[in-house]
Amino acid sequence: ETGVTQSPTHLIKTRGQQVTLRCSSQSGHNTVSWYQQALGQGPQFIFQYYREEENGRGNFPPRFSGLQFPNYSSELNVNALELDDSALYLCASSLEGHTYEQYFGPGTRLTVT
Amino acid sequence: GIQVEQSPPDLILQEGANSTLRCNFSDSVNNLQWFHQNPWGQLINLFYIPSGTKQNGRLSATTVATERYSLLYISSSQTTDSGVYFCAVVISNFGNEKLTFGTGTRLTIIP
């Protein structure tokens, strides 16, 4: 069984640029959630995808958007990057019918300069 | 929204010691999970425990949902137990099972 994977591991971008982060869910899982973790804080919910549709969103602006593909993998896109977007971005997957237990990937550390 | 508070915020212990971490939440929840975040940022599932008591090796957890708290017990601490421990709760909203994380407890185990 393959766990949750994310790419890239690290990324450095300049303010105003756009970035795409990728996540492959654990085998058999069809729900993907994205979280942002700033330094020294707990993860904050960005949004969740289920069956390729957004299924809930946290308090993040529209420049944070996402996609889920038929194989349940997912992308997080952030436009017009700001310095405060520097954070660890975590993806979590869960299984329909057991959606309460979420399993996390290793994260992508984004630095915006 | 729901508030999730963890205590203590920091804990420094000698190897071999026991510890109790607490998680208080302000509203009824559908689920509660405990995670260990290692120094590389990976969140590792420890327990899925909406209620009751579970044990896994040196770790155990108890959730008393009616009193809105959960406890994580670590016995015979090892240096590899160091890291940040988070509890996270779920309030199901039209199928959107988002996790709301607590403030975290940073545990440092000294050899």
mmCIF file of C-alpha atoms in Angstrom:
data_model
loop_
_atom_site.group_PDB
_atom_site.id
_atom_site.type_symbol
_atom_site.label_atom_id
_atom_site.label_comp_id
_atom_site.label_asym_id
_atom_site.label_seq_id
_atom_site.Cartn_x
_atom_site.Cartn_y
_atom_site.Cartn_z
ATOM 1 C CA GLU A 1 0.000 0.000 0.000
ATOM 2 C CA THR A 2 1.416 3.364 -1.072
ATOM 3 C CA GLY A 3 1.162 6.260 1.367
ATOM 4 C CA VAL A 4 0.438 9.900 0.571
ATOM 5 C CA THR A 5 3.161 11.517 -1.513
ATOM 6 C CA GLN A 6 3.770 15.186 -2.307
ATOM 7 C CA SER A 7 5.989 17.046 -4.726
ATOM 8 C CA PRO A 8 8.146 18.987 -4.747
ATOM 9 C CA THR A 9 9.741 18.707 -1.307
ATOM 10 C CA HIS A 10 11.017 22.271 -1.257
ATOM 11 C CA LEU A 11 10.303 25.274 -3.442
ATOM 12 C CA ILE A 12 11.518 28.867 -3.546
ATOM 13 C CA LYS A 13 9.424 31.451 -5.391
ATOM 14 C CA THR A 14 9.383 35.209 -5.760
ATOM 15 C CA ARG A 15 6.501 37.418 -4.618
ATOM 16 C CA GLY A 16 3.882 37.741 -7.354
ATOM 17 C CA GLN A 17 4.679 34.400 -8.994
ATOM 18 C CA GLN A 18 2.372 31.398 -9.220
ATOM 19 C CA VAL A 19 3.025 27.913 -7.813
ATOM 20 C CA THR A 20 1.536 24.437 -8.224
ATOM 21 C CA LEU A 21 1.932 21.759 -5.575
ATOM 22 C CA ARG A 22 1.022 18.130 -6.167
ATOM 23 C CA CYS A 23 -0.334 15.322 -4.027
ATOM 24 C CA SER A 24 -0.971 11.641 -4.667
ATOM 25 C CA SER A 25 -3.441 10.138 -2.238
ATOM 26 C CA GLN A 26 -3.023 6.871 -0.417
ATOM 27 C CA SER A 27 -4.146 3.842 -2.377
ATOM 28 C CA GLY A 28 -7.935 3.527 -2.319
ATOM 29 C CA HIS A 29 -8.535 6.985 -0.842
ATOM 30 C CA ASN A 30 -10.824 9.324 -2.799
ATOM 31 C CA THR A 31 -10.871 12.417 -0.567
ATOM 32 C CA VAL A 32 -7.997 14.901 -0.445
ATOM 33 C CA SER A 33 -7.591 17.851 1.914
ATOM 34 C CA TRP A 34 -4.978 20.589 1.857
ATOM 35 C CA TYR A 35 -3.575 22.398 4.892
ATOM 36 C CA GLN A 36 -1.171 25.297 5.376
ATOM 37 C CA GLN A 37 1.174 25.268 8.354
ATOM 38 C CA ALA A 38 3.025 28.477 9.150
ATOM 39 C CA LEU A 39 6.128 28.269 11.295
ATOM 40 C CA GLY A 40 5.316 27.531 14.935
ATOM 41 C CA GLN A 41 1.608 27.035 14.337
ATOM 42 C CA GLY A 42 -0.790 24.171 13.765
ATOM 43 C CA PRO A 43 -2.000 23.302 10.271
ATOM 44 C CA GLN A 44 -4.914 25.372 8.906
ATOM 45 C CA PHE A 45 -7.515 23.858 6.567
ATOM 46 C CA ILE A 46 -7.449 25.277 3.025
ATOM 47 C CA PHE A 47 -9.972 23.084 1.183
ATOM 48 C CA GLN A 48 -11.085 19.524 0.537
ATOM 49 C CA TYR A 49 -11.794 17.651 -2.712
ATOM 50 C CA TYR A 50 -14.095 14.693 -3.100
ATOM 51 C CA ARG A 51 -14.943 13.094 -6.453
ATOM 52 C CA GLU A 52 -13.200 15.954 -8.264
ATOM 53 C CA GLU A 53 -15.384 18.636 -6.635
ATOM 54 C CA GLU A 54 -14.448 21.121 -3.920
ATOM 55 C CA ASN A 55 -16.149 19.911 -0.752
ATOM 56 C CA GLY A 56 -15.520 22.672 1.747
ATOM 57 C CA ARG A 57 -13.119 25.576 2.062
ATOM 58 C CA GLY A 58 -11.354 27.314 4.910
ATOM 59 C CA ASN A 59 -10.638 31.003 5.327
ATOM 60 C CA PHE A 60 -8.310 31.394 2.344
ATOM 61 C CA PRO A 61 -8.644 33.852 -0.569
ATOM 62 C CA PRO A 62 -9.637 32.767 -4.101
ATOM 63 C CA ARG A 63 -6.031 32.913 -5.288
ATOM 64 C CA PHE A 64 -5.740 29.541 -3.541
ATOM 65 C CA SER A 65 -7.372 27.027 -5.871
ATOM 66 C CA GLY A 66 -7.240 23.321 -6.435
ATOM 67 C CA LEU A 67 -8.048 20.379 -8.628
ATOM 68 C CA GLN A 68 -8.665 16.694 -8.119
ATOM 69 C CA PHE A 69 -8.126 14.252 -10.944
ATOM 70 C CA PRO A 70 -9.959 10.992 -11.773
ATOM 71 C CA ASN A 71 -7.141 8.999 -10.142
ATOM 72 C CA TYR A 72 -7.801 11.066 -6.954
ATOM 73 C CA SER A 73 -4.476 12.885 -7.081
ATOM 74 C CA SER A 74 -4.713 16.610 -6.462
ATOM 75 C CA GLU A 75 -3.064 19.967 -7.120
ATOM 76 C CA LEU A 76 -2.947 23.129 -5.053
ATOM 77 C CA ASN A 77 -2.391 26.318 -7.034
ATOM 78 C CA VAL A 78 -1.507 29.640 -5.489
ATOM 79 C CA ASN A 79 -1.479 32.785 -7.633
ATOM 80 C CA ALA A 80 0.108 36.156 -6.896
ATOM 81 C CA LEU A 81 2.299 34.777 -4.133
ATOM 82 C CA GLU A 82 2.767 36.891 -1.018
ATOM 83 C CA LEU A 83 5.521 36.683 1.596
ATOM 84 C CA ASP A 84 2.982 35.317 4.126
ATOM 85 C CA ASP A 85 2.362 32.330 1.867
ATOM 86 C CA SER A 86 5.701 30.950 3.024
ATOM 87 C CA ALA A 87 4.719 27.785 4.908
ATOM 88 C CA LEU A 88 4.631 24.008 4.927
ATOM 89 C CA TYR A 89 1.782 22.777 2.728
ATOM 90 C CA LEU A 90 0.341 19.444 3.760
ATOM 91 C CA CYS A 91 -1.933 17.155 1.842
ATOM 92 C CA ALA A 92 -4.084 14.531 3.556
ATOM 93 C CA SER A 93 -6.151 11.731 2.091
ATOM 94 C CA SER A 94 -8.991 9.714 3.520
ATOM 95 C CA LEU A 95 -11.257 6.860 2.490
ATOM 96 C CA GLU A 96 -14.933 7.335 1.707
ATOM 97 C CA GLY A 97 -16.944 5.920 4.559
ATOM 98 C CA HIS A 98 -14.001 6.411 6.871
ATOM 99 C CA THR A 99 -13.407 10.028 6.036
ATOM 100 C CA TYR A 100 -12.757 10.993 9.613
ATOM 101 C CA GLU A 101 -9.289 9.480 9.720
ATOM 102 C CA GLN A 102 -6.928 11.470 7.556
ATOM 103 C CA TYR A 103 -3.396 10.444 6.570
ATOM 104 C CA PHE A 104 -0.824 13.105 5.768
ATOM 105 C CA GLY A 105 1.936 13.369 3.225
ATOM 106 C CA PRO A 106 5.437 14.676 4.047
ATOM 107 C CA GLY A 107 4.579 18.200 2.917
ATOM 108 C CA THR A 108 6.016 20.812 0.551
ATOM 109 C CA ARG A 109 7.974 23.631 2.130
ATOM 110 C CA LEU A 110 7.355 26.840 0.160
ATOM 111 C CA THR A 111 9.505 29.903 0.646
ATOM 112 C CA VAL A 112 8.417 33.181 -0.951
ATOM 113 C CA THR A 113 11.100 35.873 -1.225
ATOM 114 C CA GLY B 1 -15.596 28.320 15.428
ATOM 115 C CA ILE B 2 -14.421 25.559 17.677
ATOM 116 C CA GLN B 3 -11.427 26.227 19.932
ATOM 117 C CA VAL B 4 -8.864 23.500 20.582
ATOM 118 C CA GLU B 5 -6.372 24.130 23.370
ATOM 119 C CA GLN B 6 -3.467 21.897 24.293
ATOM 120 C CA SER B 7 -1.392 21.852 27.442
ATOM 121 C CA PRO B 8 1.330 22.159 28.352
ATOM 122 C CA PRO B 9 2.739 24.124 25.394
ATOM 123 C CA ASP B 10 6.259 22.867 26.102
ATOM 124 C CA LEU B 11 7.537 19.854 28.019
ATOM 125 C CA ILE B 12 11.141 18.822 28.655
ATOM 126 C CA LEU B 13 11.721 15.395 30.169
ATOM 127 C CA GLN B 14 14.518 12.986 30.879
ATOM 128 C CA GLU B 15 14.583 9.782 28.882
ATOM 129 C CA GLY B 16 12.509 7.124 30.644
ATOM 130 C CA ALA B 17 10.017 9.552 32.168
ATOM 131 C CA ASN B 18 6.249 9.404 31.673
ATOM 132 C CA SER B 19 4.104 12.281 30.416
ATOM 133 C CA THR B 20 0.482 13.304 29.956
ATOM 134 C CA LEU B 21 -0.604 15.722 27.245
ATOM 135 C CA ARG B 22 -4.060 17.295 27.351
ATOM 136 C CA CYS B 23 -6.415 18.525 24.641
ATOM 137 C CA ASN B 24 -9.528 20.570 25.483
ATOM 138 C CA PHE B 25 -12.137 21.438 22.879
ATOM 139 C CA SER B 26 -14.982 23.898 23.091
ATOM 140 C CA ASP B 27 -17.768 22.058 21.263
ATOM 141 C CA SER B 28 -19.078 18.592 20.475
ATOM 142 C CA VAL B 29 -16.968 16.812 17.887
ATOM 143 C CA ASN B 30 -17.458 13.872 15.568
ATOM 144 C CA ASN B 31 -13.864 12.763 15.699
ATOM 145 C CA LEU B 32 -10.538 13.395 17.356
ATOM 146 C CA GLN B 33 -7.086 12.411 16.145
ATOM 147 C CA TRP B 34 -3.667 12.661 17.799
ATOM 148 C CA PHE B 35 -0.602 13.275 15.626
ATOM 149 C CA HIS B 36 3.147 13.432 16.191
ATOM 150 C CA GLN B 37 4.975 15.870 13.938
ATOM 151 C CA ASN B 38 8.598 14.907 13.545
ATOM 152 C CA PRO B 39 11.429 17.410 12.961
ATOM 153 C CA TRP B 40 11.014 17.057 9.178
ATOM 154 C CA GLY B 41 7.369 18.109 9.335
ATOM 155 C CA GLN B 42 5.737 14.745 8.739
ATOM 156 C CA LEU B 43 2.473 14.297 10.643
ATOM 157 C CA ILE B 44 2.260 10.756 11.907
ATOM 158 C CA ASN B 45 -1.105 9.314 12.968
ATOM 159 C CA LEU B 46 -1.065 8.130 16.554
ATOM 160 C CA PHE B 47 -4.713 7.609 17.420
ATOM 161 C CA TYR B 48 -8.158 8.007 15.922
ATOM 162 C CA ILE B 49 -10.170 8.302 19.115
ATOM 163 C CA PRO B 50 -13.572 10.039 19.146
ATOM 164 C CA SER B 51 -14.274 8.420 22.514
ATOM 165 C CA GLY B 52 -12.949 5.784 24.875
ATOM 166 C CA THR B 53 -9.424 4.528 25.453
ATOM 167 C CA LYS B 54 -6.856 3.028 23.093
ATOM 168 C CA GLN B 55 -3.324 1.773 23.590
ATOM 169 C CA ASN B 56 -0.470 1.259 21.168
ATOM 170 C CA GLY B 57 2.774 0.163 22.776
ATOM 171 C CA ARG B 58 4.073 2.870 25.067
ATOM 172 C CA LEU B 59 1.361 5.284 23.994
ATOM 173 C CA SER B 60 -2.246 5.394 25.052
ATOM 174 C CA ALA B 61 -5.077 7.897 24.665
ATOM 175 C CA THR B 62 -8.383 8.591 26.331
ATOM 176 C CA THR B 63 -11.174 10.836 25.063
ATOM 177 C CA VAL B 64 -14.080 11.876 27.277
ATOM 178 C CA ALA B 65 -16.349 13.418 24.668
ATOM 179 C CA THR B 66 -19.041 14.480 27.148
ATOM 180 C CA GLU B 67 -16.477 16.546 29.062
ATOM 181 C CA ARG B 68 -14.726 17.748 25.881
ATOM 182 C CA TYR B 69 -11.176 16.646 26.536
ATOM 183 C CA SER B 70 -8.656 14.048 25.467
ATOM 184 C CA LEU B 71 -5.411 12.862 27.056
ATOM 185 C CA LEU B 72 -2.332 11.340 25.439
ATOM 186 C CA TYR B 73 -0.059 9.288 27.698
ATOM 187 C CA ILE B 74 3.552 8.525 26.806
ATOM 188 C CA SER B 75 5.361 6.077 29.040
ATOM 189 C CA SER B 76 9.103 5.340 29.260
ATOM 190 C CA SER B 77 9.950 8.258 26.932
ATOM 191 C CA GLN B 78 12.631 7.837 24.280
ATOM 192 C CA THR B 79 14.553 10.544 22.420
ATOM 193 C CA THR B 80 12.654 9.585 19.265
ATOM 194 C CA ASP B 81 9.448 10.747 20.980
ATOM 195 C CA SER B 82 10.672 14.349 20.673
ATOM 196 C CA GLY B 83 8.640 16.608 18.417
ATOM 197 C CA VAL B 84 5.322 18.407 18.431
ATOM 198 C CA TYR B 85 2.124 16.595 19.355
ATOM 199 C CA PHE B 86 -1.147 17.844 17.923
ATOM 200 C CA CYS B 87 -4.694 16.890 18.618
ATOM 201 C CA ALA B 88 -7.187 17.667 15.864
ATOM 202 C CA VAL B 89 -10.954 17.509 15.912
ATOM 203 C CA VAL B 90 -13.636 17.184 13.270
ATOM 204 C CA ILE B 91 -16.999 18.853 13.161
ATOM 205 C CA SER B 92 -18.725 17.306 10.198
ATOM 206 C CA ASN B 93 -20.351 19.942 8.026
ATOM 207 C CA PHE B 94 -22.314 18.582 5.087
ATOM 208 C CA GLY B 95 -19.713 15.864 4.601
ATOM 209 C CA ASN B 96 -16.760 18.203 4.850
ATOM 210 C CA GLU B 97 -14.673 16.544 7.514
ATOM 211 C CA LYS B 98 -12.073 19.235 8.042
ATOM 212 C CA LEU B 99 -9.590 18.846 10.857
ATOM 213 C CA THR B 100 -9.218 21.750 13.286
ATOM 214 C CA PHE B 101 -5.838 21.482 14.973
ATOM 215 C CA GLY B 102 -4.915 22.385 18.498
ATOM 216 C CA THR B 103 -2.092 24.656 19.555
ATOM 217 C CA GLY B 104 0.362 21.775 19.953
ATOM 218 C CA THR B 105 2.673 20.513 22.704
ATOM 219 C CA ARG B 106 6.398 20.570 21.980
ATOM 220 C CA LEU B 107 8.027 17.589 23.719
ATOM 221 C CA THR B 108 11.785 17.400 24.163
ATOM 222 C CA ILE B 109 13.293 14.195 25.569
ATOM 223 C CA ILE B 110 16.811 14.579 26.950
ATOM 224 C CA PRO B 111 19.110 11.520 26.944
#
